[in-house]
Amino acid sequence: MDESQDIVHPEVRAHINSLVSALGGFSTFEDGRYVLGDSALEVLRDLKKWIRFYDEKTNRMDVARCLYDANVLEGDLLHILASWPESATDNKFKSRAALACIEILVPMTWPLDRDVEIMTVNHHRHMPVLQLAQINYKRLIINFDAAQILHTAVRTALPSMALPRTERTPRDEGIIKLVLLFLRNIAMIAPPPNVKYDGDESQISRSALLDAFSYQDILLTILTLASNMGEDFNQECVIVMEIIFHLVKRVDVTKLFMEEKELSKTKANELASMMSKEAAMHRPYNRRAPSRHNRWGTMIWMDRGDGKMSVVSGQDALLDAATRQQKMDSAKVFRPPRRARKDEMEPRELGPPVSLNTRARTQLRGFVEDFLDSGFNPLFHLIRKRMEEQREYILEYHYRQFFYLISWFLEAERVRKKASKSSQPTQGESDVRSYNLVASVLNQETFVMLNRSMSDAIEGKRWHELSAAMRCFTQILLTVQDMSESGNEDDEEIADNILNRIFYEEETHDRVAQLARSYKDQDFEYLDACIELTHTYMRVLEAYSKQNTDLQIRSRRRVRKKKKAAKAAGEDGADDIAPDVEDDSENDGAHAERQTKERKFEFARFANRFVTQGVVDTFVSFTKFYHDLNESQLKRAHRYFYRVAFKQEMSVMLFRVDIIHMLYNMIKGPEPLDKGNSTYKEWEELVKQILRKCMRKIEDRPQLIIEMLFSKINATVHYLEFGHEKQTISTS
Amino acid sequence: RKDVTGLGIDEEVAVAKKARVPNVKLDETRLLSEKGIPRLRRKAGELKFKGKGHEFSDAARLLSFYQLWLDDLFPKARFLDALGMVEKAGHKKFMHMKRVEWINEGKPQSSRP
């Protein structure tokens, strides 16, 4: 590059370069070992000052860019760290040099997510380079052969960590934090979405990271910190949580706990099913592929009734009527104006799914088991308390990670239990009470916080947080359900209590219903979490309310004073008309008064709230992805449609042309569901039944032909379904 | 004309924009027009189902019935897009009224109010 057109100020570059060259270098004697410069410590301090007072104060990235160009990490810092061997731990000078290196490494590896709105030209100029630079840093740090860099980093903090908490100075705490942040940064760095890393992926992958963490005893350090949370460590809780989050995010729990043989079998099955899926994808194309060259020029008149004709060209138009119509349709170019839609399947925020190699899998599995055994309760208990206190070091994204991790570890615990049960059925007695291991997130305080977070997230439209919270809630329900079936009396009683507490609040019921109803073009991750929660909640609640027929719920509602007075006369009738009261009292909150009362819970009434158009639409937009859904996801959708059509007898809700179109295409369309799919048979049967019902309804009530075009109005649904008006118990 | 200023640059040129032809929309007026729902109701009589055992072919017939009707009504949009537009138009107050009316027409005139 022409020097006069350097993108950073030439003086800055000159300063940084001279500092870096003063740091040290490879000696020409002594086998080319690295030798520190005479005033290396001061130089490191200067570099730190440059970063702090130039980059951070003025909000630029020039120094970071110069440091990258000067290759300071590979050329100097790593070698300085490496020159502090285990045997020389007491060497004051070397340990200080190491610490100074870490102090530079932390800002160099700091995550580069800036708010797009406050980014300057400078950021746009440097960020793409620096993102790749950081990946490079990560690769160098975790693959450095001459020494264990991460281990060395932890060693710099060890003296401070060894002190009891009361005796630590702010400086000690700072050092611990610094080192943990360094580990966090390393764990966090990943190729940005939509950038293809062109180096060796395996050197920066999660497997490599886990390998390095395990080999350099970092996992042990994390475990130690986590299990002593609340005693020897306090503030560090969120950083430890972040590290764990970046270690386990998007790791498939079920695969993690599989035995080697089972895993290879699963993988083989996966491959086979993928291949059959691909073949199934090609089959329809092959079937209708032209048997002649593409200038053969077939042209067809299509009779469309009323003496009108349409023209379709191409050989495949000869196949059948459906293809002709489809060809006619797909030839149209008009697209209705639409807002940009985000229908990507991958949750961008968490990165792509992770696949681990065998070694990393065993290492992570060991870590997860140890963590569940020792660190889970203290860590999550403390973080929850800190979040309730709203400490200043708790940031917004920590809530998200907190809920994500709870759901991940609860699932891990469940899967682990299942795995251990199936391998040694008699061994169940020895770890009877092990639901204790996750008890800290199954208490009332957590539920309160979860509920509050969910309602806050709904209000603030923070969908990522909300979907993490929904997943967390789902896993809690599943865990409690497992507990209640564990066969242990104590566990069952506890589970019963927990469920009672969860289902006691009507607000919870309302919220789940609201979530299911109000999905509107959020991303797929959210949709999936929402569907999973709805499915699980209804299943668990149904089972529970069947067992406990006298389940009471506390409903809270605003009642106008006047109304209340009027109602005082006819008190006994109040219970039946509960839902009607809300609407008209909503607007005069000033006069409103909170009234709580208990009433009996009826599952049928609750389930009725899930056959509204909103919920049906949510499930329909989920099922539209049927090509990409796995079997359990398809099952959820299947159960729901089955419930709507046959259990609740509201099949009319499904009779809308686009829904019928989707269901039909799932089975008989040009791109049907793979026949090898285990749920295919069930779907075929369900769709057949729904279609049959639909035809019969149309014959019974010809008005349905029109109503099939629209979302149904409440007033007419009942008539269309049953042929008579709803019998309402009128109070007037 | 050969003027000193004969280059024609002094003459005013009308730059008034021609009004664009308005977009055709699939809204309730179109839906309620002769080609719309009235036609759908008329044609519905011709629709015959084979019944049990032929669920899928019946469904295909039903779908193609709707598709052809929509293609006549609003040829420029694709089937699913057009369905979305129709559905949206159905939320209008006037449409609601009409829909209730259509349903009531079909109800058996019972003694109960």
mmCIF file with all atom_site columns, N, CA, C and O in Angstrom, chain B residues 67-105:
data_model
loop_
_atom_site.group_PDB
_atom_site.id
_atom_site.type_symbol
_atom_site.label_atom_id
_atom_site.label_alt_id
_atom_site.label_comp_id
_atom_site.label_asym_id
_atom_site.label_entity_id
_atom_site.label_seq_id
_atom_site.pdbx_PDB_ins_code
_atom_site.Cartn_x
_atom_site.Cartn_y
_atom_site.Cartn_z
_atom_site.occupancy
_atom_site.B_iso_or_equiv
_atom_site.pdbx_formal_charge
_atom_site.auth_seq_id
_atom_site.auth_comp_id
_atom_site.auth_asym_id
_atom_site.auth_atom_id
_atom_site.pdbx_PDB_model_num
ATOM 1   N N  . GLN B 1 67  ? -58.465 -22.156 -7.143  1.00 0.00 ? 67  GLN B N  1
ATOM 2   C CA . GLN B 1 67  ? -57.375 -21.543 -7.893  1.00 0.00 ? 67  GLN B CA 1
ATOM 3   C C  . GLN B 1 67  ? -57.885 -20.930 -9.201  1.00 0.00 ? 67  GLN B C  1
ATOM 4   O O  . GLN B 1 67  ? -57.534 -19.804 -9.547  1.00 0.00 ? 67  GLN B O  1
ATOM 5   N N  . LEU B 1 68  ? -58.732 -21.661 -9.875  1.00 0.00 ? 68  LEU B N  1
ATOM 6   C CA . LEU B 1 68  ? -59.253 -21.126 -11.135 1.00 0.00 ? 68  LEU B CA 1
ATOM 7   C C  . LEU B 1 68  ? -60.115 -19.904 -10.890 1.00 0.00 ? 68  LEU B C  1
ATOM 8   O O  . LEU B 1 68  ? -60.062 -18.926 -11.629 1.00 0.00 ? 68  LEU B O  1
ATOM 9   N N  . TRP B 1 69  ? -60.894 -19.975 -9.827  1.00 0.00 ? 69  TRP B N  1
ATOM 10  C CA . TRP B 1 69  ? -61.759 -18.831 -9.512  1.00 0.00 ? 69  TRP B CA 1
ATOM 11  C C  . TRP B 1 69  ? -60.899 -17.584 -9.244  1.00 0.00 ? 69  TRP B C  1
ATOM 12  O O  . TRP B 1 69  ? -61.152 -16.506 -9.760  1.00 0.00 ? 69  TRP B O  1
ATOM 13  N N  . LEU B 1 70  ? -59.836 -17.766 -8.426  1.00 0.00 ? 70  LEU B N  1
ATOM 14  C CA . LEU B 1 70  ? -58.980 -16.629 -8.106  1.00 0.00 ? 70  LEU B CA 1
ATOM 15  C C  . LEU B 1 70  ? -58.229 -16.144 -9.339  1.00 0.00 ? 70  LEU B C  1
ATOM 16  O O  . LEU B 1 70  ? -57.985 -14.953 -9.491  1.00 0.00 ? 70  LEU B O  1
ATOM 17  N N  . ASP B 1 71  ? -57.890 -17.059 -10.213 1.00 0.00 ? 71  ASP B N  1
ATOM 18  C CA . ASP B 1 71  ? -57.169 -16.668 -11.425 1.00 0.00 ? 71  ASP B CA 1
ATOM 19  C C  . ASP B 1 71  ? -58.056 -15.809 -12.315 1.00 0.00 ? 71  ASP B C  1
ATOM 20  O O  . ASP B 1 71  ? -57.582 -14.887 -12.970 1.00 0.00 ? 71  ASP B O  1
ATOM 21  N N  . ASP B 1 72  ? -59.339 -16.107 -12.308 1.00 0.00 ? 72  ASP B N  1
ATOM 22  C CA . ASP B 1 72  ? -60.258 -15.270 -13.082 1.00 0.00 ? 72  ASP B CA 1
ATOM 23  C C  . ASP B 1 72  ? -60.468 -13.922 -12.418 1.00 0.00 ? 72  ASP B C  1
ATOM 24  O O  . ASP B 1 72  ? -60.580 -12.902 -13.069 1.00 0.00 ? 72  ASP B O  1
ATOM 25  N N  . LEU B 1 73  ? -60.528 -13.970 -11.097 1.00 0.00 ? 73  LEU B N  1
ATOM 26  C CA . LEU B 1 73  ? -60.835 -12.747 -10.354 1.00 0.00 ? 73  LEU B CA 1
ATOM 27  C C  . LEU B 1 73  ? -59.660 -11.792 -10.349 1.00 0.00 ? 73  LEU B C  1
ATOM 28  O O  . LEU B 1 73  ? -59.808 -10.586 -10.513 1.00 0.00 ? 73  LEU B O  1
ATOM 29  N N  . PHE B 1 74  ? -58.481 -12.317 -10.161 1.00 0.00 ? 74  PHE B N  1
ATOM 30  C CA . PHE B 1 74  ? -57.311 -11.466 -9.970  1.00 0.00 ? 74  PHE B CA 1
ATOM 31  C C  . PHE B 1 74  ? -56.110 -12.169 -10.592 1.00 0.00 ? 74  PHE B C  1
ATOM 32  O O  . PHE B 1 74  ? -55.323 -12.805 -9.895  1.00 0.00 ? 74  PHE B O  1
ATOM 33  N N  . PRO B 1 75  ? -56.005 -12.086 -11.900 1.00 0.00 ? 75  PRO B N  1
ATOM 34  C CA . PRO B 1 75  ? -55.054 -12.947 -12.605 1.00 0.00 ? 75  PRO B CA 1
ATOM 35  C C  . PRO B 1 75  ? -53.593 -12.700 -12.273 1.00 0.00 ? 75  PRO B C  1
ATOM 36  O O  . PRO B 1 75  ? -52.767 -13.585 -12.474 1.00 0.00 ? 75  PRO B O  1
ATOM 37  N N  . LYS B 1 76  ? -53.279 -11.515 -11.744 1.00 0.00 ? 76  LYS B N  1
ATOM 38  C CA . LYS B 1 76  ? -51.847 -11.246 -11.687 1.00 0.00 ? 76  LYS B CA 1
ATOM 39  C C  . LYS B 1 76  ? -51.135 -11.894 -10.502 1.00 0.00 ? 76  LYS B C  1
ATOM 40  O O  . LYS B 1 76  ? -49.933 -12.079 -10.540 1.00 0.00 ? 76  LYS B O  1
ATOM 41  N N  . ALA B 1 77  ? -51.880 -12.235 -9.441  1.00 0.00 ? 77  ALA B N  1
ATOM 42  C CA . ALA B 1 77  ? -51.199 -12.763 -8.254  1.00 0.00 ? 77  ALA B CA 1
ATOM 43  C C  . ALA B 1 77  ? -51.214 -14.279 -8.238  1.00 0.00 ? 77  ALA B C  1
ATOM 44  O O  . ALA B 1 77  ? -52.111 -14.916 -8.783  1.00 0.00 ? 77  ALA B O  1
ATOM 45  N N  . ARG B 1 78  ? -50.231 -14.826 -7.597  1.00 0.00 ? 78  ARG B N  1
ATOM 46  C CA . ARG B 1 78  ? -50.201 -16.274 -7.423  1.00 0.00 ? 78  ARG B CA 1
ATOM 47  C C  . ARG B 1 78  ? -51.256 -16.716 -6.427  1.00 0.00 ? 78  ARG B C  1
ATOM 48  O O  . ARG B 1 78  ? -51.745 -15.925 -5.637  1.00 0.00 ? 78  ARG B O  1
ATOM 49  N N  . PHE B 1 79  ? -51.521 -17.995 -6.466  1.00 0.00 ? 79  PHE B N  1
ATOM 50  C CA . PHE B 1 79  ? -52.617 -18.545 -5.687  1.00 0.00 ? 79  PHE B CA 1
ATOM 51  C C  . PHE B 1 79  ? -52.505 -18.185 -4.202  1.00 0.00 ? 79  PHE B C  1
ATOM 52  O O  . PHE B 1 79  ? -53.400 -17.576 -3.624  1.00 0.00 ? 79  PHE B O  1
ATOM 53  N N  . LEU B 1 80  ? -51.359 -18.529 -3.596  1.00 0.00 ? 80  LEU B N  1
ATOM 54  C CA . LEU B 1 80  ? -51.236 -18.319 -2.158  1.00 0.00 ? 80  LEU B CA 1
ATOM 55  C C  . LEU B 1 80  ? -51.242 -16.838 -1.803  1.00 0.00 ? 80  LEU B C  1
ATOM 56  O O  . LEU B 1 80  ? -51.817 -16.432 -0.789  1.00 0.00 ? 80  LEU B O  1
ATOM 57  N N  . ASP B 1 81  ? -50.604 -16.038 -2.642  1.00 0.00 ? 81  ASP B N  1
ATOM 58  C CA . ASP B 1 81  ? -50.613 -14.593 -2.398  1.00 0.00 ? 81  ASP B CA 1
ATOM 59  C C  . ASP B 1 81  ? -52.032 -14.059 -2.449  1.00 0.00 ? 81  ASP B C  1
ATOM 60  O O  . ASP B 1 81  ? -52.455 -13.276 -1.593  1.00 0.00 ? 81  ASP B O  1
ATOM 61  N N  . ALA B 1 82  ? -52.766 -14.494 -3.469  1.00 0.00 ? 82  ALA B N  1
ATOM 62  C CA . ALA B 1 82  ? -54.134 -14.020 -3.623  1.00 0.00 ? 82  ALA B CA 1
ATOM 63  C C  . ALA B 1 82  ? -54.986 -14.452 -2.437  1.00 0.00 ? 82  ALA B C  1
ATOM 64  O O  . ALA B 1 82  ? -55.815 -13.684 -1.944  1.00 0.00 ? 82  ALA B O  1
ATOM 65  N N  . LEU B 1 83  ? -54.767 -15.657 -1.967  1.00 0.00 ? 83  LEU B N  1
ATOM 66  C CA . LEU B 1 83  ? -55.512 -16.123 -0.797  1.00 0.00 ? 83  LEU B CA 1
ATOM 67  C C  . LEU B 1 83  ? -55.260 -15.210 0.392   1.00 0.00 ? 83  LEU B C  1
ATOM 68  O O  . LEU B 1 83  ? -56.186 -14.858 1.136   1.00 0.00 ? 83  LEU B O  1
ATOM 69  N N  . GLY B 1 84  ? -53.986 -14.832 0.560   1.00 0.00 ? 84  GLY B N  1
ATOM 70  C CA . GLY B 1 84  ? -53.652 -13.925 1.652   1.00 0.00 ? 84  GLY B CA 1
ATOM 71  C C  . GLY B 1 84  ? -54.395 -12.607 1.522   1.00 0.00 ? 84  GLY B C  1
ATOM 72  O O  . GLY B 1 84  ? -54.899 -12.071 2.508   1.00 0.00 ? 84  GLY B O  1
ATOM 73  N N  . MET B 1 85  ? -54.482 -12.107 0.298   1.00 0.00 ? 85  MET B N  1
ATOM 74  C CA . MET B 1 85  ? -55.167 -10.825 0.102   1.00 0.00 ? 85  MET B CA 1
ATOM 75  C C  . MET B 1 85  ? -56.650 -10.947 0.407   1.00 0.00 ? 85  MET B C  1
ATOM 76  O O  . MET B 1 85  ? -57.241 -10.065 1.028   1.00 0.00 ? 85  MET B O  1
ATOM 77  N N  . VAL B 1 86  ? -57.227 -12.051 -0.027  1.00 0.00 ? 86  VAL B N  1
ATOM 78  C CA . VAL B 1 86  ? -58.649 -12.241 0.230   1.00 0.00 ? 86  VAL B CA 1
ATOM 79  C C  . VAL B 1 86  ? -58.904 -12.323 1.730   1.00 0.00 ? 86  VAL B C  1
ATOM 80  O O  . VAL B 1 86  ? -59.821 -11.691 2.267   1.00 0.00 ? 86  VAL B O  1
ATOM 81  N N  . GLU B 1 87  ? -58.032 -13.072 2.374   1.00 0.00 ? 87  GLU B N  1
ATOM 82  C CA . GLU B 1 87  ? -58.188 -13.240 3.822   1.00 0.00 ? 87  GLU B CA 1
ATOM 83  C C  . GLU B 1 87  ? -58.127 -11.891 4.511   1.00 0.00 ? 87  GLU B C  1
ATOM 84  O O  . GLU B 1 87  ? -58.912 -11.589 5.407   1.00 0.00 ? 87  GLU B O  1
ATOM 85  N N  . LYS B 1 88  ? -57.201 -11.075 4.054   1.00 0.00 ? 88  LYS B N  1
ATOM 86  C CA . LYS B 1 88  ? -57.023 -9.756  4.662   1.00 0.00 ? 88  LYS B CA 1
ATOM 87  C C  . LYS B 1 88  ? -58.254 -8.885  4.437   1.00 0.00 ? 88  LYS B C  1
ATOM 88  O O  . LYS B 1 88  ? -58.704 -8.183  5.344   1.00 0.00 ? 88  LYS B O  1
ATOM 89  N N  . ALA B 1 89  ? -58.784 -8.966  3.236   1.00 0.00 ? 89  ALA B N  1
ATOM 90  C CA . ALA B 1 89  ? -59.977 -8.169  2.945   1.00 0.00 ? 89  ALA B CA 1
ATOM 91  C C  . ALA B 1 89  ? -61.140 -8.604  3.824   1.00 0.00 ? 89  ALA B C  1
ATOM 92  O O  . ALA B 1 89  ? -62.028 -7.805  4.135   1.00 0.00 ? 89  ALA B O  1
ATOM 93  N N  . GLY B 1 90  ? -61.107 -9.856  4.242   1.00 0.00 ? 90  GLY B N  1
ATOM 94  C CA . GLY B 1 90  ? -62.197 -10.372 5.058   1.00 0.00 ? 90  GLY B CA 1
ATOM 95  C C  . GLY B 1 90  ? -62.298 -9.747  6.428   1.00 0.00 ? 90  GLY B C  1
ATOM 96  O O  . GLY B 1 90  ? -63.298 -9.925  7.117   1.00 0.00 ? 90  GLY B O  1
ATOM 97  N N  . HIS B 1 91  ? -61.237 -9.015  6.837   1.00 0.00 ? 91  HIS B N  1
ATOM 98  C CA . HIS B 1 91  ? -61.294 -8.399  8.158   1.00 0.00 ? 91  HIS B CA 1
ATOM 99  C C  . HIS B 1 91  ? -62.052 -7.085  8.161   1.00 0.00 ? 91  HIS B C  1
ATOM 100 O O  . HIS B 1 91  ? -62.301 -6.527  9.214   1.00 0.00 ? 91  HIS B O  1
ATOM 101 N N  . LYS B 1 92  ? -62.389 -6.581  6.973   1.00 0.00 ? 92  LYS B N  1
ATOM 102 C CA . LYS B 1 92  ? -63.084 -5.290  6.902   1.00 0.00 ? 92  LYS B CA 1
ATOM 103 C C  . LYS B 1 92  ? -64.487 -5.417  7.479   1.00 0.00 ? 92  LYS B C  1
ATOM 104 O O  . LYS B 1 92  ? -65.124 -6.477  7.404   1.00 0.00 ? 92  LYS B O  1
ATOM 105 N N  . LYS B 1 93  ? -64.927 -4.319  8.033   1.00 0.00 ? 93  LYS B N  1
ATOM 106 C CA . LYS B 1 93  ? -66.223 -4.350  8.709   1.00 0.00 ? 93  LYS B CA 1
ATOM 107 C C  . LYS B 1 93  ? -67.350 -4.770  7.768   1.00 0.00 ? 93  LYS B C  1
ATOM 108 O O  . LYS B 1 93  ? -68.196 -5.605  8.100   1.00 0.00 ? 93  LYS B O  1
ATOM 109 N N  . PHE B 1 94  ? -67.315 -4.165  6.592   1.00 0.00 ? 94  PHE B N  1
ATOM 110 C CA . PHE B 1 94  ? -68.396 -4.434  5.642   1.00 0.00 ? 94  PHE B CA 1
ATOM 111 C C  . PHE B 1 94  ? -68.413 -5.913  5.249   1.00 0.00 ? 94  PHE B C  1
ATOM 112 O O  . PHE B 1 94  ? -69.473 -6.533  5.131   1.00 0.00 ? 94  PHE B O  1
ATOM 113 N N  . MET B 1 95  ? -67.203 -6.442  5.085   1.00 0.00 ? 95  MET B N  1
ATOM 114 C CA . MET B 1 95  ? -67.109 -7.865  4.727   1.00 0.00 ? 95  MET B CA 1
ATOM 115 C C  . MET B 1 95  ? -67.686 -8.727  5.846   1.00 0.00 ? 95  MET B C  1
ATOM 116 O O  . MET B 1 95  ? -68.382 -9.703  5.576   1.00 0.00 ? 95  MET B O  1
ATOM 117 N N  . HIS B 1 96  ? -67.369 -8.361  7.065   1.00 0.00 ? 96  HIS B N  1
ATOM 118 C CA . HIS B 1 96  ? -67.918 -9.104  8.196   1.00 0.00 ? 96  HIS B CA 1
ATOM 119 C C  . HIS B 1 96  ? -69.438 -9.188  8.092   1.00 0.00 ? 96  HIS B C  1
ATOM 120 O O  . HIS B 1 96  ? -70.033 -10.258 8.194   1.00 0.00 ? 96  HIS B O  1
ATOM 121 N N  . MET B 1 97  ? -70.021 -8.018  7.843   1.00 0.00 ? 97  MET B N  1
ATOM 122 C CA . MET B 1 97  ? -71.472 -7.952  7.747   1.00 0.00 ? 97  MET B CA 1
ATOM 123 C C  . MET B 1 97  ? -71.980 -8.901  6.669   1.00 0.00 ? 97  MET B C  1
ATOM 124 O O  . MET B 1 97  ? -72.905 -9.674  6.865   1.00 0.00 ? 97  MET B O  1
ATOM 125 N N  . LYS B 1 98  ? -71.295 -8.787  5.525   1.00 0.00 ? 98  LYS B N  1
ATOM 126 C CA . LYS B 1 98  ? -71.717 -9.614  4.404   1.00 0.00 ? 98  LYS B CA 1
ATOM 127 C C  . LYS B 1 98  ? -71.602 -11.093 4.743   1.00 0.00 ? 98  LYS B C  1
ATOM 128 O O  . LYS B 1 98  ? -72.479 -11.898 4.400   1.00 0.00 ? 98  LYS B O  1
ATOM 129 N N  . ARG B 1 99  ? -70.509 -11.439 5.402   1.00 0.00 ? 99  ARG B N  1
ATOM 130 C CA . ARG B 1 99  ? -70.285 -12.858 5.697   1.00 0.00 ? 99  ARG B CA 1
ATOM 131 C C  . ARG B 1 99  ? -71.371 -13.398 6.607   1.00 0.00 ? 99  ARG B C  1
ATOM 132 O O  . ARG B 1 99  ? -71.873 -14.507 6.413   1.00 0.00 ? 99  ARG B O  1
ATOM 133 N N  . VAL B 1 100 ? -71.713 -12.610 7.635   1.00 0.00 ? 100 VAL B N  1
ATOM 134 C CA . VAL B 1 100 ? -72.779 -13.063 8.522   1.00 0.00 ? 100 VAL B CA 1
ATOM 135 C C  . VAL B 1 100 ? -74.075 -13.229 7.727   1.00 0.00 ? 100 VAL B C  1
ATOM 136 O O  . VAL B 1 100 ? -74.819 -14.190 7.911   1.00 0.00 ? 100 VAL B O  1
ATOM 137 N N  . GLU B 1 101 ? -74.285 -12.277 6.815   1.00 0.00 ? 101 GLU B N  1
ATOM 138 C CA . GLU B 1 101 ? -75.485 -12.342 5.981   1.00 0.00 ? 101 GLU B CA 1
ATOM 139 C C  . GLU B 1 101 ? -75.533 -13.653 5.182   1.00 0.00 ? 101 GLU B C  1
ATOM 140 O O  . GLU B 1 101 ? -76.536 -14.349 5.164   1.00 0.00 ? 101 GLU B O  1
ATOM 141 N N  . TRP B 1 102 ? -74.409 -13.972 4.540   1.00 0.00 ? 102 TRP B N  1
ATOM 142 C CA . TRP B 1 102 ? -74.370 -15.198 3.726   1.00 0.00 ? 102 TRP B CA 1
ATOM 143 C C  . TRP B 1 102 ? -74.659 -16.419 4.573   1.00 0.00 ? 102 TRP B C  1
ATOM 144 O O  . TRP B 1 102 ? -75.344 -17.334 4.140   1.00 0.00 ? 102 TRP B O  1
ATOM 145 N N  . ILE B 1 103 ? -74.086 -16.390 5.773   1.00 0.00 ? 103 ILE B N  1
ATOM 146 C CA . ILE B 1 103 ? -74.301 -17.564 6.625   1.00 0.00 ? 103 ILE B CA 1
ATOM 147 C C  . ILE B 1 103 ? -75.753 -17.659 7.023   1.00 0.00 ? 103 ILE B C  1
ATOM 148 O O  . ILE B 1 103 ? -76.358 -18.738 6.990   1.00 0.00 ? 103 ILE B O  1
ATOM 149 N N  . ASN B 1 104 ? -76.329 -16.532 7.364   1.00 0.00 ? 104 ASN B N  1
ATOM 150 C CA . ASN B 1 104 ? -77.722 -16.572 7.791   1.00 0.00 ? 104 ASN B CA 1
ATOM 151 C C  . ASN B 1 104 ? -78.653 -17.009 6.675   1.00 0.00 ? 104 ASN B C  1
ATOM 152 O O  . ASN B 1 104 ? -79.678 -17.637 6.925   1.00 0.00 ? 104 ASN B O  1
ATOM 153 N N  . GLU B 1 105 ? -78.290 -16.671 5.433   1.00 0.00 ? 105 GLU B N  1
ATOM 154 C CA . GLU B 1 105 ? -79.114 -17.106 4.315   1.00 0.00 ? 105 GLU B CA 1
ATOM 155 C C  . GLU B 1 105 ? -79.250 -18.610 4.281   1.00 0.00 ? 105 GLU B C  1
ATOM 156 O O  . GLU B 1 105 ? -80.283 -19.154 3.935   1.00 0.00 ? 105 GLU B O  1
#
